[in-house]
Coordinates of N, CA, C and O in Angstrom, one line a residue:
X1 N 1.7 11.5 10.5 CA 1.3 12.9 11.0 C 0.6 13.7 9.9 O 0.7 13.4 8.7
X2 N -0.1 14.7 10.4 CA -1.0 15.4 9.4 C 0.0 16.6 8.0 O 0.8 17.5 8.3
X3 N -0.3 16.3 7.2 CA 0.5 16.7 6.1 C 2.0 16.5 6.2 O 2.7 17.5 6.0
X4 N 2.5 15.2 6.4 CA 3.7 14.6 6.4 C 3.8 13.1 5.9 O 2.9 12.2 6.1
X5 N 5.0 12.9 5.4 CA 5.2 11.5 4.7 C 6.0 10.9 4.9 O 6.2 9.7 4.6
X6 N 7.1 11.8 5.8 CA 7.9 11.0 6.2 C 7.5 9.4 7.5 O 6.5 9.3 8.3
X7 N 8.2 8.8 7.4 CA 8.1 7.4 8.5 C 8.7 7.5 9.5 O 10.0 7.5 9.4
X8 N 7.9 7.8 10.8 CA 8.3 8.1 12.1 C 9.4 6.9 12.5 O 9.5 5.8 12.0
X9 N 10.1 7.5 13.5 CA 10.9 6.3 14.1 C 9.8 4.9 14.7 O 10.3 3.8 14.5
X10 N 9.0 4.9 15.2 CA 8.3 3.8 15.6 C 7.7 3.0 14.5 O 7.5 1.8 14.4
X11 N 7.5 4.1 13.5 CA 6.7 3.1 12.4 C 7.9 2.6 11.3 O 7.6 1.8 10.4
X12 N 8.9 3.0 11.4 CA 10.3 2.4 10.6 C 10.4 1.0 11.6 O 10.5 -0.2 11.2
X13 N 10.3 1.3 12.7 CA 10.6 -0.5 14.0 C 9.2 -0.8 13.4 O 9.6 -0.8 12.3
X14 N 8.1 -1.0 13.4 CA 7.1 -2.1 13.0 C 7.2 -2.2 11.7 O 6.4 -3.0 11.2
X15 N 8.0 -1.5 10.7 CA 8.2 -1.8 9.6 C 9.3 -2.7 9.3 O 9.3 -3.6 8.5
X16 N 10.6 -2.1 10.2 CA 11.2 -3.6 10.0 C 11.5 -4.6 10.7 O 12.5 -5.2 10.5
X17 N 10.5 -4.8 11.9 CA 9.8 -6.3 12.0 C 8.4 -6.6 11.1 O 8.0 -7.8 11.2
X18 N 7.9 -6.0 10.4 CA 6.6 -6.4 9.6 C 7.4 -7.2 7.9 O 7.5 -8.3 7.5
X19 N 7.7 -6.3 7.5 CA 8.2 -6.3 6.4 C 9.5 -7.8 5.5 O 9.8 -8.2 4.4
X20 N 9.8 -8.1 6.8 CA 11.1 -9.2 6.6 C 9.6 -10.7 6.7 O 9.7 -11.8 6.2
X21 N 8.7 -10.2 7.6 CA 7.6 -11.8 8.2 C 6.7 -11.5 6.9 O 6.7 -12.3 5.9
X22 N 6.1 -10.4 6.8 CA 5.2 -10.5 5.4 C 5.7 -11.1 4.1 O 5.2 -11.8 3.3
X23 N 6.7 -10.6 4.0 CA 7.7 -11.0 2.3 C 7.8 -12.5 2.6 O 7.2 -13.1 1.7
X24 N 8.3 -13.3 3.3 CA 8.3 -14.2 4.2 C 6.8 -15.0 3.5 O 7.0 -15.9 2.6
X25 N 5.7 -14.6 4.0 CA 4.4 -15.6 4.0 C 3.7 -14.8 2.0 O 2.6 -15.0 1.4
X26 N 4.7 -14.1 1.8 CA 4.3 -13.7 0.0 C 4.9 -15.0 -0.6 O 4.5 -16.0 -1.3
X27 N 6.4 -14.6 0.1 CA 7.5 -16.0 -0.6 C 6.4 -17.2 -1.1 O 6.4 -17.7 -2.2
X28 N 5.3 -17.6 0.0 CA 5.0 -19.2 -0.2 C 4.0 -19.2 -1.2 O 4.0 -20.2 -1.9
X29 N 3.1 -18.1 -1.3 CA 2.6 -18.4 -2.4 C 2.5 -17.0 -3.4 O 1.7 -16.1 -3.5
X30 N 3.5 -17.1 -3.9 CA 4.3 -15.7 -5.3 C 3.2 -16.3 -6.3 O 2.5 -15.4 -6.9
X31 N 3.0 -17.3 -6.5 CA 2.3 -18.1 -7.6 C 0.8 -17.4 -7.9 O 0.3 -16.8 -8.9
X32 N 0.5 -17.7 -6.7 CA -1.4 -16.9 -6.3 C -1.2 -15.3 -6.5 O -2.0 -14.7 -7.2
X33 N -0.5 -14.9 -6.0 CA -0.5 -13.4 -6.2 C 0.0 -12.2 -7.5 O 1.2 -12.2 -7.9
X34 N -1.1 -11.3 -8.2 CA -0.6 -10.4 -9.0 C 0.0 -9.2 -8.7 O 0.6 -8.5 -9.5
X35 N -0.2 -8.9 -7.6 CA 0.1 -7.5 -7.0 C 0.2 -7.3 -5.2 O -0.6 -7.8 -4.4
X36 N 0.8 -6.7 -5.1 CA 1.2 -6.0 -3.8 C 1.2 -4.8 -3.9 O 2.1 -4.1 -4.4
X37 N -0.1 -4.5 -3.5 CA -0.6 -2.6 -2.9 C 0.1 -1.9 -2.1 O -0.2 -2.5 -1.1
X38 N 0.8 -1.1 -1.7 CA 0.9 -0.1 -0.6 C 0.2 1.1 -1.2 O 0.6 1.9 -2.1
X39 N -1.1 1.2 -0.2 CA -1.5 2.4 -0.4 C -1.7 3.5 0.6 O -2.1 3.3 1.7
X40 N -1.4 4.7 0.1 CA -1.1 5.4 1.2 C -2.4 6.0 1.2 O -3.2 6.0 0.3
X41 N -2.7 6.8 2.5 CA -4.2 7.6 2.6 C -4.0 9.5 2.9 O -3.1 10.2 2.4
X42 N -4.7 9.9 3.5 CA -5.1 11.2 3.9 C -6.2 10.7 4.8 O -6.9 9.7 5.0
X43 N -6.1 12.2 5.4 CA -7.8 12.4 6.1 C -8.1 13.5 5.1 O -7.2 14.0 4.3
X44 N -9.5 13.9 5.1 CA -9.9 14.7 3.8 C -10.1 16.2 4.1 O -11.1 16.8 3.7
X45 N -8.9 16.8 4.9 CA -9.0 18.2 5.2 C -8.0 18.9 4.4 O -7.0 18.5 3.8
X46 N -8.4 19.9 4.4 CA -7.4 20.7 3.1 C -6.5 22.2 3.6 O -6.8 22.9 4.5
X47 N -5.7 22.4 2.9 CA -5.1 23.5 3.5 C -5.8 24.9 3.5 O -6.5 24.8 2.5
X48 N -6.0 25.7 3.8 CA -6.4 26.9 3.9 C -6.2 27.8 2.5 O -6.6 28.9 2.5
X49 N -5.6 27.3 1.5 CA -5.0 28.2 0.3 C -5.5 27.0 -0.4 O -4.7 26.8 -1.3
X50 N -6.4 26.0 -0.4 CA -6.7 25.2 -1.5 C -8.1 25.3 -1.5 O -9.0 25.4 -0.7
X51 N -8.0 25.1 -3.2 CA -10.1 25.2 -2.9 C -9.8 24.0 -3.5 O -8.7 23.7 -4.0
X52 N -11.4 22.8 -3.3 CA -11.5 21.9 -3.4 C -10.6 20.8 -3.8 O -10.1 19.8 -3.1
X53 N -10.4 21.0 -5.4 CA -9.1 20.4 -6.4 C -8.2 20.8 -5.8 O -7.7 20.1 -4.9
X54 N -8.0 21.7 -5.9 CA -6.0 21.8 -5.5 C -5.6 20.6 -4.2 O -4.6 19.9 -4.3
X55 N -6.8 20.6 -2.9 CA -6.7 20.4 -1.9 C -6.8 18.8 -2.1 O -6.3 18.0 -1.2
X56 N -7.6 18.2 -3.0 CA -7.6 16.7 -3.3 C -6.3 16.4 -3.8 O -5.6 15.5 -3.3
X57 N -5.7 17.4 -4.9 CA -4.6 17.2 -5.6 C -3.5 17.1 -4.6 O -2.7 16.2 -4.7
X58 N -3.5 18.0 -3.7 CA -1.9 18.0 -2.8 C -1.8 16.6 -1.7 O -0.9 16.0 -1.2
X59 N -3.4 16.5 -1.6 CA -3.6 14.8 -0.7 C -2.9 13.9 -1.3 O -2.1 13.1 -0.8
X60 N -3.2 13.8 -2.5 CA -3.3 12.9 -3.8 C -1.9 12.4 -4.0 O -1.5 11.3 -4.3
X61 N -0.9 13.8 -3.6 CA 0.8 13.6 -4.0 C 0.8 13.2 -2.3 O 1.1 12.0 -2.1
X62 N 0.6 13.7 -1.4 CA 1.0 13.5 -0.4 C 0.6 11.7 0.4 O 1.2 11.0 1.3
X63 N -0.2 11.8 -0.1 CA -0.7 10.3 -0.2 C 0.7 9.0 -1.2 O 1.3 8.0 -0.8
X64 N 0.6 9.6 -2.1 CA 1.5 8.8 -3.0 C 2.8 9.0 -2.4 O 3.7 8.3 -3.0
X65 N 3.4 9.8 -1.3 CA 4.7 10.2 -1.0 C 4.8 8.8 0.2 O 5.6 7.9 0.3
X66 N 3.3 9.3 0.9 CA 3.4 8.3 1.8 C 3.6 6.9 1.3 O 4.4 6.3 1.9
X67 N 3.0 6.4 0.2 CA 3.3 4.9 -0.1 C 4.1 4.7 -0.6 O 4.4 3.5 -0.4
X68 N 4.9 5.4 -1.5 CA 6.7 5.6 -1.9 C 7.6 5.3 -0.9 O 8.6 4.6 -1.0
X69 N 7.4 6.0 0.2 CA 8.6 5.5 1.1 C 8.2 4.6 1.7 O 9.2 3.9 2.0
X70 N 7.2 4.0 2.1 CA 7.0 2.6 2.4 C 7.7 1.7 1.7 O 8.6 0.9 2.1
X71 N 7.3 1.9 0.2 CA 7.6 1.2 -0.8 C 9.5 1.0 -0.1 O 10.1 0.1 0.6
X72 N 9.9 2.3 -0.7 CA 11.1 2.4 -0.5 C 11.8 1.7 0.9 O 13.0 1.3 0.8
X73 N 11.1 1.8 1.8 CA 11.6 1.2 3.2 C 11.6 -0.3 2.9 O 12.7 -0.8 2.8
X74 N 10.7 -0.9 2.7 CA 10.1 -2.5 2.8 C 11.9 -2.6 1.3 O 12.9 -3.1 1.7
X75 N 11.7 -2.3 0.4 CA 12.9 -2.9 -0.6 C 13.8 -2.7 0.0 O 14.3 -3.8 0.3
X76 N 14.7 -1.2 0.5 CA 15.9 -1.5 1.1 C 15.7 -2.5 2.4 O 16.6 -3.2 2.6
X77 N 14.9 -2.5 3.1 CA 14.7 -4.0 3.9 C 15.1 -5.5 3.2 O 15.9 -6.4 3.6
X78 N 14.6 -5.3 2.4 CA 14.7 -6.8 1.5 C 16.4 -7.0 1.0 O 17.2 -8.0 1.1
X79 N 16.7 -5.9 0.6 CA 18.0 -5.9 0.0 C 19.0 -5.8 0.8 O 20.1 -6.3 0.4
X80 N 18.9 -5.1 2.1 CA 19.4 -5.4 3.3 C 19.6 -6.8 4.0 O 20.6 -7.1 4.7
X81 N 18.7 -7.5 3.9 CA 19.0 -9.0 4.4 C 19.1 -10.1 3.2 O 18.9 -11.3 3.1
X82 N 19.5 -9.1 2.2 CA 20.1 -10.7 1.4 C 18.8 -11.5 0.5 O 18.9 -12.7 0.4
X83 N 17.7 -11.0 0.0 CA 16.6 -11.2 0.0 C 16.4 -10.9 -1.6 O 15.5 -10.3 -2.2
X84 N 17.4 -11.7 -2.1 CA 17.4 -11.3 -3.5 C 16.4 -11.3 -4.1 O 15.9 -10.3 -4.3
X85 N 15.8 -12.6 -4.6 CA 14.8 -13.4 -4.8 C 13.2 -12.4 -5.0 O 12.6 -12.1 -5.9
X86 N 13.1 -12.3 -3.4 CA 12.1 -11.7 -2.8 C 12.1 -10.3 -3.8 O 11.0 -10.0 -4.4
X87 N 13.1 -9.6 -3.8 CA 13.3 -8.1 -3.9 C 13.1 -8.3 -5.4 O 12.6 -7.4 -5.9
X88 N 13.4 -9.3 -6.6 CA 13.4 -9.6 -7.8 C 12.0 -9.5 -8.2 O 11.4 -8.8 -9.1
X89 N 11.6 -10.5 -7.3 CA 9.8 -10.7 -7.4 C 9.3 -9.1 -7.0 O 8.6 -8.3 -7.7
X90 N 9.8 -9.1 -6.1 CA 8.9 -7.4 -5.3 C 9.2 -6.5 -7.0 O 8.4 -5.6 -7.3
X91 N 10.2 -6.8 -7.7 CA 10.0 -5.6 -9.0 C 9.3 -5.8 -9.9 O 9.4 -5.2 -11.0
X92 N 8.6 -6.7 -9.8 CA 7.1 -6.9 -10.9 C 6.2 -6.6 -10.0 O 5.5 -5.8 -10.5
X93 N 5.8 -6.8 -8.9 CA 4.2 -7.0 -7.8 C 4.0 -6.2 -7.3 O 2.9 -5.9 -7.1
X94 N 5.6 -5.1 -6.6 CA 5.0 -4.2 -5.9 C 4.8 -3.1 -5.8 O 5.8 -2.4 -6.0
X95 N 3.5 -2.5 -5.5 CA 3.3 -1.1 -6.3 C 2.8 0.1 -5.2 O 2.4 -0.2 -4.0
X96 N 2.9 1.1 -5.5 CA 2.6 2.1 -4.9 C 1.7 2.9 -5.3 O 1.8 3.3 -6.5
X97 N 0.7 3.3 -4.5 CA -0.6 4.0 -4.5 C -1.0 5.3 -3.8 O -1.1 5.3 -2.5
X98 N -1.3 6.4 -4.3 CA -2.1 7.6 -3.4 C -3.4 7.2 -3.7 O -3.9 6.9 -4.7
X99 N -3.8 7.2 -2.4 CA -5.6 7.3 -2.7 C -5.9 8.8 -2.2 O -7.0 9.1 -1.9
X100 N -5.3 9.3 -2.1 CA -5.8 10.7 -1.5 C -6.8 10.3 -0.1 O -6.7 9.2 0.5
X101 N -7.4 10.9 0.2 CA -8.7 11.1 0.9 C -10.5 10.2 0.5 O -11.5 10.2 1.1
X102 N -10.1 9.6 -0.5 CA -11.2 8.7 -1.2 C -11.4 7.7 -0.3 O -12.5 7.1 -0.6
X103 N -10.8 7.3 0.8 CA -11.4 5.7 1.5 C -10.6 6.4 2.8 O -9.4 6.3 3.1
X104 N -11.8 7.1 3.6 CA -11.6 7.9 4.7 C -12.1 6.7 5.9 O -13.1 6.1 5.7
X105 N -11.3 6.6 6.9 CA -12.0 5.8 7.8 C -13.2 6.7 8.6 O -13.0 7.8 9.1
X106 N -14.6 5.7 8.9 CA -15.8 6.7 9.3 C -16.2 5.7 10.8 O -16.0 4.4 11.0
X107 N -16.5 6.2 11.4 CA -17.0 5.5 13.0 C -18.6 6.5 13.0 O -18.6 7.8 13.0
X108 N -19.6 5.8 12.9 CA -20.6 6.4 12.9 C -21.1 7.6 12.3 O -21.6 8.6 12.8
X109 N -21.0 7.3 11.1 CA -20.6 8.4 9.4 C -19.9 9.5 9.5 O -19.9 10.3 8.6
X110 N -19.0 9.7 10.7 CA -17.9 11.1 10.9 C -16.5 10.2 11.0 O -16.3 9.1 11.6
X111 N -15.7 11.1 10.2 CA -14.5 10.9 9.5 C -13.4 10.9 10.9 O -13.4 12.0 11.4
X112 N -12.8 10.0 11.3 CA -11.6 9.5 12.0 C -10.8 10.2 11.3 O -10.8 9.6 10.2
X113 N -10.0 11.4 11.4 CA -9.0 12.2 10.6 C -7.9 10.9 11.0 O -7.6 9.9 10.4
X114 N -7.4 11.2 12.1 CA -5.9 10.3 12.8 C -5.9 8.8 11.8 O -5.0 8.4 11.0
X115 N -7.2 8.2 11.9 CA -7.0 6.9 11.6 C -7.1 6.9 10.2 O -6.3 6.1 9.6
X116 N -8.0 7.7 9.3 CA -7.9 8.0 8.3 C -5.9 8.3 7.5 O -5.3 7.7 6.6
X117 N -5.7 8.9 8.0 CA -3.9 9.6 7.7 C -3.5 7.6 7.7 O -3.6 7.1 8.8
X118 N -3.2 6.9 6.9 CA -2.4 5.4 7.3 C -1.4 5.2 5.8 O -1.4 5.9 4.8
X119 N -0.8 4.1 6.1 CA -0.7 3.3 4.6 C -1.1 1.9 4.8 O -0.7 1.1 5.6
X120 N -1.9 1.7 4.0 CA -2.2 -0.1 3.7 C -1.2 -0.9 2.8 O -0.4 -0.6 1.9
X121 N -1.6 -2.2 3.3 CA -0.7 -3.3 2.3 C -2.0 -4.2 1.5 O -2.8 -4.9 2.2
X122 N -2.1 -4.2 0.7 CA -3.3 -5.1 0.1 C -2.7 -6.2 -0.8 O -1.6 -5.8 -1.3
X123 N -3.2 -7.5 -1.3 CA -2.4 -8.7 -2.3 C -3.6 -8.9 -2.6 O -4.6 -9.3 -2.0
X124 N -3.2 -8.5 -4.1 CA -4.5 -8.7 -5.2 C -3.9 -10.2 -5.5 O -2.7 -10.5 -5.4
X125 N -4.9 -11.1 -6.0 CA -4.8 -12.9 -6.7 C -5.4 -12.9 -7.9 O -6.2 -12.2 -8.5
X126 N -4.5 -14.1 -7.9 CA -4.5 -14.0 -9.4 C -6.4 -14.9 -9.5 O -7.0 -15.4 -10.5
X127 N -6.7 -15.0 -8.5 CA -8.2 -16.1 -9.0 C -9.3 -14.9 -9.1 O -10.3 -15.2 -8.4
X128 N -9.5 -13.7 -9.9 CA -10.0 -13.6 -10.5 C -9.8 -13.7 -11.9 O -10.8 -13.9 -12.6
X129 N -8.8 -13.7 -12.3 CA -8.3 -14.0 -13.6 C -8.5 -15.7 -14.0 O -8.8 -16.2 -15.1
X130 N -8.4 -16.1 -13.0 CA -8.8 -18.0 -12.9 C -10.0 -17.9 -12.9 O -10.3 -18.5 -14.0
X131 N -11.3 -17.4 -12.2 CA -12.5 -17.4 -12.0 C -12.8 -16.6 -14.4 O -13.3 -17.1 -15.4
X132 N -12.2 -15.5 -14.0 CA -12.5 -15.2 -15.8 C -12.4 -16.2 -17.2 O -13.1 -16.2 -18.2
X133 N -11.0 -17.0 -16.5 CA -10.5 -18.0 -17.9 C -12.0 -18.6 -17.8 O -12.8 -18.6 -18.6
X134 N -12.1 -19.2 -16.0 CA -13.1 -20.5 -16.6 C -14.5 -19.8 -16.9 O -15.4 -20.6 -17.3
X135 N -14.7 -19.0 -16.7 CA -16.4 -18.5 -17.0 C -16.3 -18.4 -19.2 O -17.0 -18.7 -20.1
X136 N -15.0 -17.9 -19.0 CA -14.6 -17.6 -20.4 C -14.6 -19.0 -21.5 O -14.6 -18.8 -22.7
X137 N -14.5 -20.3 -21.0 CA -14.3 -21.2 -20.9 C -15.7 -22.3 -21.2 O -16.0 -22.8 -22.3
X138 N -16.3 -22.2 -19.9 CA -18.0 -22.6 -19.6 C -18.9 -22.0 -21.0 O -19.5 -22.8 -21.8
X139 N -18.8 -20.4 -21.3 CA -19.6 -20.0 -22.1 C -18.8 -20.5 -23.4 O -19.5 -20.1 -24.3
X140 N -17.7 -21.0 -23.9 CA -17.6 -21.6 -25.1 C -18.5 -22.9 -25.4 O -18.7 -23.3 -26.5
X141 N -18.8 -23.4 -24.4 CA -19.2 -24.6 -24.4 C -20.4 -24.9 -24.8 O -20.8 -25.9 -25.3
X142 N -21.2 -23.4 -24.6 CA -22.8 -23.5 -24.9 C -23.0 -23.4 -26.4 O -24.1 -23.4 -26.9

């Protein structure tokens, strides 16, 4: 909802059926992955008492509130079903993000406010760091 972070009752139910199957298909390959994103968003409108900064700034926390309690939901999920393991791993990988208003969803270059307002899950790999060794690697060679 528009200037809120709390997790509605519907999106707490696809969170915890999402959340127990995603950790689930992380479990298989923990190895490949450096990070687990939750990033929360905004749409890029501002309050009436904010000039420009302030109004990125309050997205900025409000954004980051939103991916906090995701955060927070998905772990007490994990620790809830016994998910030791998972939830061990989850305290190195997974992280929480405000992007504010910076990656606005656009449908024909005008800003989707509703669809814009989300949180994402993204899994950074580690094969850029593989792609780095070996370029790092190659050019010793020359």
């Amino acid at each position: 909802e528009k200037s809120k972070a709390d997790l509605t009752l519907n999106f707490r139910r696809t969170l915890a059926s999402f959340v127990p199957r995603f950790f689930e298909v992380l479990w298989q390959y923990q190895g490949q992955i450096s990070e687990v994103r939750i990033e929360g968003h905004t749409d890029s409108s501002v309050r009436r008492v904010d000039t420009p900064v302030t109004g990125y700034l309050y997205n900025t926390q409000l954004s980051q509130d939103r991916s906090r309690n995701v955060m927070n939901f998905a772990l007490v999920a994990l620790r809830g079903q016994q998910r030791d393991e998972q939830l061990n791993w989850s305290f190195k990988n997974l992280t929480a993000h405000g992007m504010s208003s910076s990656e606005p969803v656009l449908i024909q270059g005008r800003e989707q406010m509703d669809h814009s307002r989300r949180v994402e899950f993204r899994i950074r790999t580690v094969a850029k760091d593989n792609l780095d060794s070996l370029v790092e690697a190659l050019a010793g060679e020359n």
